mmCIF file of C-alpha atoms in Angstrom:
data_model
loop_
_atom_site.group_PDB
_atom_site.id
_atom_site.type_symbol
_atom_site.label_atom_id
_atom_site.label_comp_id
_atom_site.label_asym_id
_atom_site.label_seq_id
_atom_site.Cartn_x
_atom_site.Cartn_y
_atom_site.Cartn_z
ATOM 1 C CA MET A 2 0.000 0.000 0.000
ATOM 2 C CA THR A 3 1.370 3.415 -0.980
ATOM 3 C CA GLN A 4 0.264 6.937 -0.215
ATOM 4 C CA GLN A 5 1.578 10.499 -0.148
ATOM 5 C CA PRO A 6 4.253 10.557 2.557
ATOM 6 C CA LEU A 7 3.237 11.361 6.121
ATOM 7 C CA ARG A 8 6.287 11.472 8.366
ATOM 8 C CA GLY A 9 8.227 10.324 5.332
ATOM 9 C CA VAL A 10 6.514 6.914 4.928
ATOM 10 C CA THR A 11 5.988 6.075 1.235
ATOM 11 C CA SER A 12 4.634 2.509 1.581
ATOM 12 C CA LEU A 13 3.906 -0.227 4.116
ATOM 13 C CA HIS A 14 3.649 -3.966 3.631
ATOM 14 C CA PHE A 15 3.422 -7.083 5.797
ATOM 15 C CA ASN A 16 5.596 -10.114 5.148
ATOM 16 C CA GLN A 17 3.949 -13.373 4.071
ATOM 17 C CA ASP A 18 2.690 -14.474 7.513
ATOM 18 C CA GLN A 19 2.096 -10.936 8.870
ATOM 19 C CA SER A 20 4.657 -11.438 11.648
ATOM 20 C CA CYS A 21 6.715 -8.473 10.368
ATOM 21 C CA PHE A 22 6.117 -5.347 8.338
ATOM 22 C CA CYS A 23 8.424 -3.264 6.194
ATOM 23 C CA CYS A 24 8.298 0.466 5.849
ATOM 24 C CA ALA A 25 9.658 2.295 2.772
ATOM 25 C CA MET A 26 10.601 5.871 3.603
ATOM 26 C CA GLU A 27 12.162 9.053 2.301
ATOM 27 C CA THR A 28 14.977 8.212 4.726
ATOM 28 C CA GLY A 29 15.473 4.552 3.714
ATOM 29 C CA VAL A 30 13.965 1.306 5.005
ATOM 30 C CA ARG A 31 12.744 0.082 8.379
ATOM 31 C CA ILE A 32 11.758 -3.484 9.274
ATOM 32 C CA TYR A 33 9.612 -4.194 12.323
ATOM 33 C CA ASN A 34 8.498 -7.238 14.249
ATOM 34 C CA VAL A 35 4.738 -7.061 14.917
ATOM 35 C CA GLU A 36 4.346 -8.894 18.246
ATOM 36 C CA PRO A 37 6.050 -7.652 20.277
ATOM 37 C CA LEU A 38 6.458 -4.408 18.327
ATOM 38 C CA MET A 39 10.163 -3.758 17.841
ATOM 39 C CA GLU A 40 12.457 -2.589 15.104
ATOM 40 C CA LYS A 41 14.359 -5.507 13.606
ATOM 41 C CA GLY A 42 16.640 -3.325 11.556
ATOM 42 C CA HIS A 43 16.982 -0.506 9.086
ATOM 43 C CA LEU A 44 18.788 0.652 5.973
ATOM 44 C CA ASP A 45 19.551 4.350 6.191
ATOM 45 C CA HIS A 46 19.460 7.010 3.500
ATOM 46 C CA GLU A 47 23.212 6.815 3.019
ATOM 47 C CA GLN A 48 22.944 3.118 2.170
ATOM 48 C CA VAL A 49 19.866 3.045 -0.097
ATOM 49 C CA GLY A 50 18.532 6.581 -0.593
ATOM 50 C CA SER A 51 14.793 7.217 -0.529
ATOM 51 C CA MET A 52 12.572 4.194 -1.125
ATOM 52 C CA GLY A 53 9.261 3.697 -2.906
ATOM 53 C CA LEU A 54 8.573 0.017 -2.133
ATOM 54 C CA VAL A 55 10.019 -2.686 0.111
ATOM 55 C CA GLU A 56 9.001 -6.342 0.235
ATOM 56 C CA MET A 57 10.545 -8.934 2.540
ATOM 57 C CA LEU A 58 10.783 -12.701 2.092
ATOM 58 C CA HIS A 59 9.322 -14.271 5.254
ATOM 59 C CA ARG A 60 11.817 -13.425 8.043
ATOM 60 C CA SER A 61 14.934 -13.934 5.932
ATOM 61 C CA ASN A 62 17.800 -11.600 5.067
ATOM 62 C CA LEU A 63 16.417 -10.948 1.554
ATOM 63 C CA LEU A 64 14.613 -7.705 0.708
ATOM 64 C CA ALA A 65 13.235 -6.479 -2.620
ATOM 65 C CA LEU A 66 13.768 -2.725 -2.974
ATOM 66 C CA VAL A 67 12.278 -0.265 -5.457
ATOM 67 C CA GLY A 68 13.617 3.269 -5.424
ATOM 68 C CA GLY A 69 11.228 6.178 -5.113
ATOM 69 C CA GLY A 70 10.593 9.330 -3.178
ATOM 70 C CA SER A 71 12.635 12.470 -3.659
ATOM 71 C CA SER A 72 16.206 11.130 -3.623
ATOM 72 C CA PRO A 73 16.607 7.498 -4.751
ATOM 73 C CA LYS A 74 20.222 6.306 -4.696
ATOM 74 C CA PHE A 75 20.557 3.340 -7.014
ATOM 75 C CA SER A 76 18.144 3.565 -9.876
ATOM 76 C CA GLU A 77 14.823 4.789 -11.076
ATOM 77 C CA ILE A 78 11.442 3.348 -10.109
ATOM 78 C CA SER A 79 11.665 0.870 -12.997
ATOM 79 C CA ALA A 80 14.053 -1.560 -11.282
ATOM 80 C CA VAL A 81 13.775 -4.094 -8.453
ATOM 81 C CA LEU A 82 16.938 -4.582 -6.411
ATOM 82 C CA ILE A 83 17.470 -7.616 -4.176
ATOM 83 C CA TRP A 84 19.349 -6.790 -0.990
ATOM 84 C CA ASP A 85 21.002 -9.666 0.902
ATOM 85 C CA ASP A 86 22.010 -8.504 4.350
ATOM 86 C CA ALA A 87 23.933 -11.713 5.009
ATOM 87 C CA ARG A 88 26.485 -10.760 2.354
ATOM 88 C CA GLU A 89 29.785 -9.465 3.692
ATOM 89 C CA GLY A 90 31.014 -6.082 2.544
ATOM 90 C CA LYS A 91 31.265 -2.538 3.796
ATOM 91 C CA ASP A 92 29.897 -0.897 0.678
ATOM 92 C CA SER A 93 26.144 -1.099 0.272
ATOM 93 C CA LYS A 94 26.558 -2.250 -3.334
ATOM 94 C CA ASP A 95 28.171 -5.449 -2.031
ATOM 95 C CA LYS A 96 24.800 -6.437 -0.587
ATOM 96 C CA LEU A 97 22.867 -5.897 -3.828
ATOM 97 C CA VAL A 98 22.844 -9.381 -5.314
ATOM 98 C CA LEU A 99 20.231 -9.129 -8.097
ATOM 99 C CA GLU A 100 18.595 -6.516 -10.258
ATOM 100 C CA PHE A 101 15.476 -6.776 -12.408
ATOM 101 C CA THR A 102 15.182 -3.817 -14.790
ATOM 102 C CA PHE A 103 12.145 -2.728 -16.809
ATOM 103 C CA THR A 104 11.191 0.091 -19.157
ATOM 104 C CA LYS A 105 8.201 1.152 -17.047
ATOM 105 C CA PRO A 106 7.705 1.826 -13.314
ATOM 106 C CA VAL A 107 7.426 -1.112 -10.912
ATOM 107 C CA LEU A 108 4.202 -0.791 -8.887
ATOM 108 C CA ALA A 109 4.375 -3.882 -6.660
ATOM 109 C CA VAL A 110 6.590 -6.858 -5.788
ATOM 110 C CA ARG A 111 5.503 -10.159 -4.223
ATOM 111 C CA MET A 112 7.798 -12.987 -3.150
ATOM 112 C CA ARG A 113 7.497 -16.600 -2.062
ATOM 113 C CA HIS A 114 10.270 -19.067 -1.262
ATOM 114 C CA ASP A 115 10.780 -20.045 -4.914
ATOM 115 C CA LYS A 116 9.439 -17.123 -7.006
ATOM 116 C CA ILE A 117 9.322 -13.356 -7.305
ATOM 117 C CA VAL A 118 6.431 -11.508 -8.971
ATOM 118 C CA ILE A 119 6.930 -7.991 -10.337
ATOM 119 C CA VAL A 120 3.899 -5.885 -11.254
ATOM 120 C CA LEU A 121 3.883 -3.103 -13.841
ATOM 121 C CA ARG A 122 0.840 -1.092 -14.888
ATOM 122 C CA ASN A 123 -0.193 -3.429 -17.727
ATOM 123 C CA ARG A 124 1.992 -6.490 -17.221
ATOM 124 C CA ILE A 125 3.097 -8.954 -14.570
ATOM 125 C CA TYR A 126 6.398 -10.877 -14.657
ATOM 126 C CA VAL A 127 7.160 -14.052 -12.706
ATOM 127 C CA TYR A 128 10.752 -15.217 -12.149
ATOM 128 C CA SER A 129 12.307 -18.203 -10.414
ATOM 129 C CA PHE A 130 13.956 -16.945 -7.226
ATOM 130 C CA PRO A 131 16.353 -16.592 -5.500
ATOM 131 C CA ASN A 132 18.611 -19.204 -7.128
ATOM 132 C CA ASN A 133 19.344 -18.856 -10.867
ATOM 133 C CA PRO A 134 16.553 -16.344 -11.553
ATOM 134 C CA ARG A 135 14.933 -16.727 -14.947
ATOM 135 C CA LYS A 136 11.689 -15.453 -16.374
ATOM 136 C CA LEU A 137 8.944 -18.071 -16.130
ATOM 137 C CA PHE A 138 5.792 -16.141 -17.045
ATOM 138 C CA GLU A 139 4.588 -12.857 -18.441
ATOM 139 C CA PHE A 140 0.918 -11.860 -18.118
ATOM 140 C CA ASP A 141 -0.798 -8.918 -19.779
ATOM 141 C CA THR A 142 -3.336 -7.265 -17.508
ATOM 142 C CA ARG A 143 -6.046 -4.663 -17.583
ATOM 143 C CA ASP A 144 -4.789 -1.162 -16.674
ATOM 144 C CA ASN A 145 -3.594 -1.737 -13.093
ATOM 145 C CA PRO A 146 -2.403 1.637 -11.706
ATOM 146 C CA LYS A 147 -2.278 0.384 -8.101
ATOM 147 C CA GLY A 148 -0.247 -2.708 -8.989
ATOM 148 C CA LEU A 149 -2.887 -5.048 -7.528
ATOM 149 C CA CYS A 150 -1.733 -8.634 -7.138
ATOM 150 C CA ASP A 151 -1.455 -11.342 -4.491
ATOM 151 C CA LEU A 152 0.675 -14.457 -4.331
ATOM 152 C CA CYS A 153 -0.063 -17.476 -2.158
ATOM 153 C CA PRO A 154 2.913 -18.279 0.134
ATOM 154 C CA SER A 155 1.823 -21.889 0.759
ATOM 155 C CA LEU A 156 4.174 -24.723 -0.210
ATOM 156 C CA GLU A 157 1.147 -26.678 -1.485
ATOM 157 C CA LYS A 158 -0.343 -24.000 -3.735
ATOM 158 C CA GLN A 159 1.387 -21.588 -6.106
ATOM 159 C CA LEU A 160 -1.593 -19.354 -6.811
ATOM 160 C CA LEU A 161 -1.312 -15.852 -8.286
ATOM 161 C CA VAL A 162 -4.286 -13.458 -8.536
ATOM 162 C CA PHE A 163 -4.525 -10.109 -10.350
ATOM 163 C CA PRO A 164 -7.148 -7.988 -12.182
ATOM 164 C CA GLY A 165 -8.474 -9.670 -15.323
ATOM 165 C CA HIS A 166 -8.990 -8.011 -18.726
ATOM 166 C CA LYS A 167 -12.704 -7.543 -18.167
ATOM 167 C CA CYS A 168 -13.746 -4.727 -15.819
ATOM 168 C CA GLY A 169 -14.283 -6.088 -12.296
ATOM 169 C CA SER A 170 -12.818 -9.522 -13.023
ATOM 170 C CA LEU A 171 -10.031 -11.469 -11.308
ATOM 171 C CA GLN A 172 -7.548 -13.739 -13.050
ATOM 172 C CA LEU A 173 -6.199 -16.708 -11.127
ATOM 173 C CA VAL A 174 -3.120 -18.572 -12.288
ATOM 174 C CA ASP A 175 -1.772 -21.772 -10.745
ATOM 175 C CA LEU A 176 1.946 -21.284 -11.393
ATOM 176 C CA ALA A 177 2.634 -24.948 -10.685
ATOM 177 C CA SER A 178 0.404 -26.243 -13.502
ATOM 178 C CA THR A 179 0.795 -23.432 -16.054
ATOM 179 C CA LYS A 180 3.546 -24.060 -18.571
ATOM 180 C CA PRO A 181 6.361 -21.478 -18.543
ATOM 181 C CA GLY A 182 6.227 -19.195 -21.551
ATOM 182 C CA THR A 183 2.433 -19.162 -21.776
ATOM 183 C CA SER A 184 0.697 -15.831 -21.298
ATOM 184 C CA SER A 185 -2.983 -16.716 -20.905
ATOM 185 C CA ALA A 186 -4.476 -17.246 -17.462
ATOM 186 C CA PRO A 187 -6.468 -20.469 -17.068
ATOM 187 C CA PHE A 188 -9.557 -18.946 -15.470
ATOM 188 C CA THR A 189 -11.385 -15.765 -14.558
ATOM 189 C CA ILE A 190 -13.845 -14.804 -11.819
ATOM 190 C CA ASN A 191 -16.328 -12.024 -12.578
ATOM 191 C CA ALA A 192 -16.213 -10.484 -9.116
ATOM 192 C CA HIS A 193 -17.521 -6.914 -9.507
ATOM 193 C CA GLN A 194 -19.224 -4.544 -11.927
ATOM 194 C CA SER A 195 -16.647 -1.769 -11.468
ATOM 195 C CA ASP A 196 -12.841 -2.029 -11.415
ATOM 196 C CA VAL A 197 -11.187 -4.112 -8.702
ATOM 197 C CA ALA A 198 -9.552 -1.930 -6.022
ATOM 198 C CA CYS A 199 -8.260 -4.498 -3.519
ATOM 199 C CA VAL A 200 -7.549 -8.245 -3.629
ATOM 200 C CA SER A 201 -6.228 -10.804 -1.144
ATOM 201 C CA LEU A 202 -5.727 -14.578 -0.865
ATOM 202 C CA ASN A 203 -5.979 -16.542 2.372
ATOM 203 C CA GLN A 204 -2.841 -18.371 3.565
ATOM 204 C CA PRO A 205 -3.594 -21.755 1.894
ATOM 205 C CA GLY A 206 -4.791 -20.063 -1.320
ATOM 206 C CA THR A 207 -8.266 -21.636 -1.189
ATOM 207 C CA VAL A 208 -10.231 -18.359 -0.946
ATOM 208 C CA VAL A 209 -9.823 -14.988 -2.677
ATOM 209 C CA ALA A 210 -11.400 -11.773 -1.351
ATOM 210 C CA SER A 211 -11.848 -8.616 -3.395
ATOM 211 C CA ALA A 212 -13.482 -5.202 -3.361
ATOM 212 C CA SER A 213 -14.281 -2.827 -6.203
ATOM 213 C CA GLN A 214 -13.582 0.896 -6.518
ATOM 214 C CA LYS A 215 -16.989 1.512 -4.971
ATOM 215 C CA GLY A 216 -15.699 -0.151 -1.819
ATOM 216 C CA THR A 217 -19.038 -0.999 -0.228
ATOM 217 C CA LEU A 218 -18.887 -4.795 -0.642
ATOM 218 C CA ILE A 219 -16.191 -7.432 -0.173
ATOM 219 C CA ARG A 220 -16.833 -10.665 -2.069
ATOM 220 C CA LEU A 221 -15.187 -14.007 -1.336
ATOM 221 C CA PHE A 222 -14.762 -16.780 -3.895
ATOM 222 C CA ASP A 223 -13.562 -20.371 -3.792
ATOM 223 C CA THR A 224 -10.379 -20.438 -5.904
ATOM 224 C CA GLN A 225 -11.054 -23.998 -7.064
ATOM 225 C CA SER A 226 -14.747 -23.903 -8.015
ATOM 226 C CA LYS A 227 -14.834 -20.092 -8.669
ATOM 227 C CA GLU A 228 -18.148 -19.962 -6.758
ATOM 228 C CA LYS A 229 -19.036 -16.980 -4.596
ATOM 229 C CA LEU A 230 -18.898 -18.017 -0.937
ATOM 230 C CA VAL A 231 -20.124 -14.903 0.854
ATOM 231 C CA GLU A 232 -20.723 -11.182 0.395
ATOM 232 C CA LEU A 233 -19.674 -8.827 3.183
ATOM 233 C CA ARG A 234 -20.844 -5.230 3.473
ATOM 234 C CA ARG A 235 -18.285 -2.676 4.653
ATOM 235 C CA GLY A 236 -20.833 0.166 4.528
ATOM 236 C CA THR A 237 -23.233 2.078 2.289
ATOM 237 C CA ASP A 238 -21.004 5.049 1.393
ATOM 238 C CA PRO A 239 -18.334 4.541 -1.278
ATOM 239 C CA ALA A 240 -14.810 4.165 0.118
ATOM 240 C CA THR A 241 -11.304 3.318 -1.025
ATOM 241 C CA LEU A 242 -10.156 0.035 0.493
ATOM 242 C CA TYR A 243 -6.488 -0.056 1.420
ATOM 243 C CA CYS A 244 -6.097 -3.585 2.701
ATOM 244 C CA ILE A 245 -7.924 -6.904 3.118
ATOM 245 C CA ASN A 246 -6.432 -9.733 5.176
ATOM 246 C CA PHE A 247 -7.534 -13.147 6.444
ATOM 247 C CA SER A 248 -6.794 -14.556 9.885
ATOM 248 C CA HIS A 249 -4.275 -17.416 9.833
ATOM 249 C CA ASP A 250 -7.000 -20.064 10.040
ATOM 250 C CA SER A 251 -9.384 -18.113 7.720
ATOM 251 C CA SER A 252 -11.988 -17.786 10.506
ATOM 252 C CA PHE A 253 -12.050 -13.990 10.195
ATOM 253 C CA LEU A 254 -11.318 -11.223 7.709
ATOM 254 C CA CYS A 255 -10.323 -7.606 8.307
ATOM 255 C CA ALA A 256 -10.424 -4.614 5.955
ATOM 256 C CA SER A 257 -9.267 -0.994 6.180
ATOM 257 C CA SER A 258 -10.432 1.993 4.142
ATOM 258 C CA ASP A 259 -10.106 5.757 3.793
ATOM 259 C CA LYS A 260 -13.060 6.136 6.142
ATOM 260 C CA GLY A 261 -10.619 5.501 8.989
ATOM 261 C CA THR A 262 -12.443 2.344 10.070
ATOM 262 C CA VAL A 263 -11.081 -1.199 10.271
ATOM 263 C CA HIS A 264 -13.901 -3.751 9.918
ATOM 264 C CA ILE A 265 -13.752 -7.333 11.199
ATOM 265 C CA PHE A 266 -15.957 -10.057 9.684
ATOM 266 C CA ALA A 267 -16.554 -13.671 10.699
ATOM 267 C CA LEU A 268 -16.014 -16.255 7.937
ATOM 268 C CA LYS A 269 -16.091 -19.608 9.724
ATOM 269 C CA ASP A 270 -19.314 -18.829 11.588
ATOM 270 C CA THR A 271 -21.037 -16.133 9.532
ATOM 271 C CA ARG A 272 -23.927 -16.048 12.029
ATOM 272 C CA LEU A 273 -21.656 -13.842 14.145
ATOM 273 C CA ASN A 274 -21.863 -11.074 11.537
ATOM 274 C CA ARG A 275 -24.527 -8.420 11.930
ATOM 275 C CA ARG A 276 -27.517 -8.320 9.573
ATOM 276 C CA SER A 277 -29.653 -5.410 8.465
ATOM 277 C CA ALA A 278 -32.628 -4.729 10.745
ATOM 278 C CA LEU A 279 -34.789 -4.899 7.592
ATOM 279 C CA ALA A 280 -33.908 -8.573 7.240
ATOM 280 C CA ARG A 281 -36.164 -9.294 10.214
ATOM 281 C CA VAL A 282 -39.161 -7.550 8.592
ATOM 282 C CA GLY A 283 -39.751 -10.222 5.974
ATOM 283 C CA LYS A 284 -40.391 -9.544 2.297
ATOM 284 C CA VAL A 285 -38.721 -6.487 0.818
ATOM 285 C CA GLY A 286 -38.625 -4.982 -2.662
ATOM 286 C CA PRO A 287 -36.003 -6.017 -5.219
ATOM 287 C CA MET A 288 -34.155 -2.707 -4.867
ATOM 288 C CA ILE A 289 -33.193 -3.263 -1.236
ATOM 289 C CA GLY A 290 -33.183 -7.051 -1.326
ATOM 290 C CA GLN A 291 -29.432 -7.236 -1.928
ATOM 291 C CA TYR A 292 -28.777 -4.669 0.778
ATOM 292 C CA VAL A 293 -30.773 -6.699 3.302
ATOM 293 C CA ASP A 294 -29.111 -10.000 2.391
ATOM 294 C CA SER A 295 -25.523 -8.850 2.914
ATOM 295 C CA GLN A 296 -23.618 -9.335 6.136
ATOM 296 C CA TRP A 297 -22.171 -6.469 8.149
ATOM 297 C CA SER A 298 -19.012 -6.581 10.254
ATOM 298 C CA LEU A 299 -19.212 -8.162 13.697
ATOM 299 C CA ALA A 300 -16.791 -5.537 15.077
ATOM 300 C CA SER A 301 -14.903 -2.421 13.988
ATOM 301 C CA PHE A 302 -12.535 0.236 15.310
ATOM 302 C CA THR A 303 -11.249 3.579 14.090
ATOM 303 C CA VAL A 304 -7.790 4.873 13.212
ATOM 304 C CA PRO A 305 -6.855 8.390 12.010
ATOM 305 C CA ALA A 306 -9.049 8.876 8.907
ATOM 306 C CA GLU A 307 -6.519 10.984 7.016
ATOM 307 C CA SER A 308 -3.888 8.256 7.313
ATOM 308 C CA ALA A 309 -3.876 5.128 5.129
ATOM 309 C CA CYS A 310 -3.268 1.871 6.988
ATOM 310 C CA ILE A 311 -2.669 -1.832 6.533
ATOM 311 C CA CYS A 312 -4.329 -4.354 8.843
ATOM 312 C CA ALA A 313 -3.798 -7.993 9.822
ATOM 313 C CA PHE A 314 -4.617 -10.440 12.594
ATOM 314 C CA GLY A 315 -2.386 -10.853 15.616
ATOM 315 C CA ARG A 316 -1.550 -14.059 17.403
ATOM 316 C CA ASN A 317 -4.479 -15.550 19.309
ATOM 317 C CA THR A 318 -4.190 -15.037 23.041
ATOM 318 C CA SER A 319 -7.063 -17.407 23.880
ATOM 319 C CA LYS A 320 -9.807 -19.357 22.171
ATOM 320 C CA ASN A 321 -12.380 -16.564 22.428
ATOM 321 C CA VAL A 322 -10.145 -13.523 22.084
ATOM 322 C CA ASN A 323 -8.621 -12.497 18.783
ATOM 323 C CA SER A 324 -6.694 -9.386 17.826
ATOM 324 C CA VAL A 325 -6.260 -7.115 14.814
ATOM 325 C CA ILE A 326 -3.236 -4.917 14.177
ATOM 326 C CA ALA A 327 -3.481 -1.680 12.159
ATOM 327 C CA ILE A 328 -0.314 0.082 11.004
ATOM 328 C CA CYS A 329 -0.722 3.605 9.604
ATOM 329 C CA VAL A 330 1.480 5.738 7.371
ATOM 330 C CA ASP A 331 1.379 8.473 10.030
ATOM 331 C CA GLY A 332 3.674 6.228 12.101
ATOM 332 C CA THR A 333 1.069 4.850 14.505
ATOM 333 C CA PHE A 334 0.523 1.231 15.558
ATOM 334 C CA HIS A 335 -2.879 0.091 16.870
ATOM 335 C CA LYS A 336 -3.808 -3.279 18.377
ATOM 336 C CA TYR A 337 -7.439 -4.133 19.161
ATOM 337 C CA VAL A 338 -8.798 -7.317 20.712
ATOM 338 C CA PHE A 339 -12.262 -8.564 19.824
ATOM 339 C CA THR A 340 -14.547 -11.362 20.975
ATOM 340 C CA PRO A 341 -17.031 -13.391 18.868
ATOM 341 C CA ASP A 342 -19.927 -11.378 20.327
ATOM 342 C CA GLY A 343 -18.548 -8.179 18.761
ATOM 343 C CA ASN A 344 -16.808 -6.541 21.739
ATOM 344 C CA CYS A 345 -13.744 -4.663 20.498
ATOM 345 C CA ASN A 346 -11.243 -2.809 22.703
ATOM 346 C CA ARG A 347 -7.860 -1.208 22.194
ATOM 347 C CA GLU A 348 -5.062 -3.174 23.806
ATOM 348 C CA ALA A 349 -2.020 -1.284 22.539
ATOM 349 C CA PHE A 350 -1.034 1.958 20.868
ATOM 350 C CA ASP A 351 2.453 2.993 19.838
ATOM 351 C CA VAL A 352 4.343 5.224 17.426
ATOM 352 C CA TYR A 353 6.514 2.743 15.536
ATOM 353 C CA LEU A 354 8.601 5.464 13.893
ATOM 354 C CA ASP A 355 9.793 6.511 17.359
ATOM 355 C CA ILE A 356 11.025 3.001 18.150
ATOM 356 C CA CYS A 357 14.675 2.779 17.178
ATOM 357 C CA ASP A 358 17.204 0.004 17.016
ATOM 358 C CA ASP A 359 20.819 1.109 17.117
ATOM 359 C CA ASP A 360 21.937 -1.762 14.882
ATOM 360 C CA ASP A 361 21.779 -1.727 11.126
ATOM 361 C CA PHE A 362 19.581 -4.317 9.430
#
């Protein structure tokens, strides 16, 4: 997720299991552990210049860097640099082990243990990674200015999802069964009527969630059968969704938007979600039928509305208490605990940009 810098933050992203997050900044890179919140390391401006995007591979020493901001050091925004902090060397260039260069700006990077995915505005490239990188796939996409894409981290499933050619559609590609060199995706899900604005896979890659530019509904689909599983209502007013994430066991889903609200939905037991009061009235007209049928969040909390944020689930503290973490570009960290009956309370607040580690990354 990227936004105009507040406190110098240009983008934020969780790692594959949401145990860490990386922060691209005008002043370099910072990597944080989520629970407990602590800085794991940083690359300063002298080492890497200003950064546009950072993606980390699990909790390893490998980072994918894309320059950006006002004073990038190494290259323009059309290259992905792989930084290996385990490499010896005093000069920062000694730690740059790979470079992927393109003719157009890189909008997103996703990694798994054996592949790296690089997203441009109209094309997605997939390479083997990190050993002997070679291009495996190239997919043309609909105009994708936000670089939307998600990659399943599971060892069992190599699923990639991105906006399809048709407005509001999703393309799903199983990278394990698609032959390298082919450019057509095996199947499409017609998810929305307007353009897709946010997309996310659960950890095993069995469910995909998406929202359109309207931002009022989140729809979930089975990635195998392509059938719609459930429709969740964020609200009635249009909103820009920043982030959608599943809990580790796919029992819950959280979503953040420019309304400054993080919504939490139940997936395993959808009876926990709230329903419209009109649903209890009985028959309704066709115009509001859809509105009545959809499910509303079981719990929600607010963060600063002017500040974009990413959200994810924390580690379970007990069977009936779950937590959601929200990390904002204004430098704030919010942790809320919620119960299945919809109670939601703040457990922690911090300013992660004020937490410093004296060591380099």
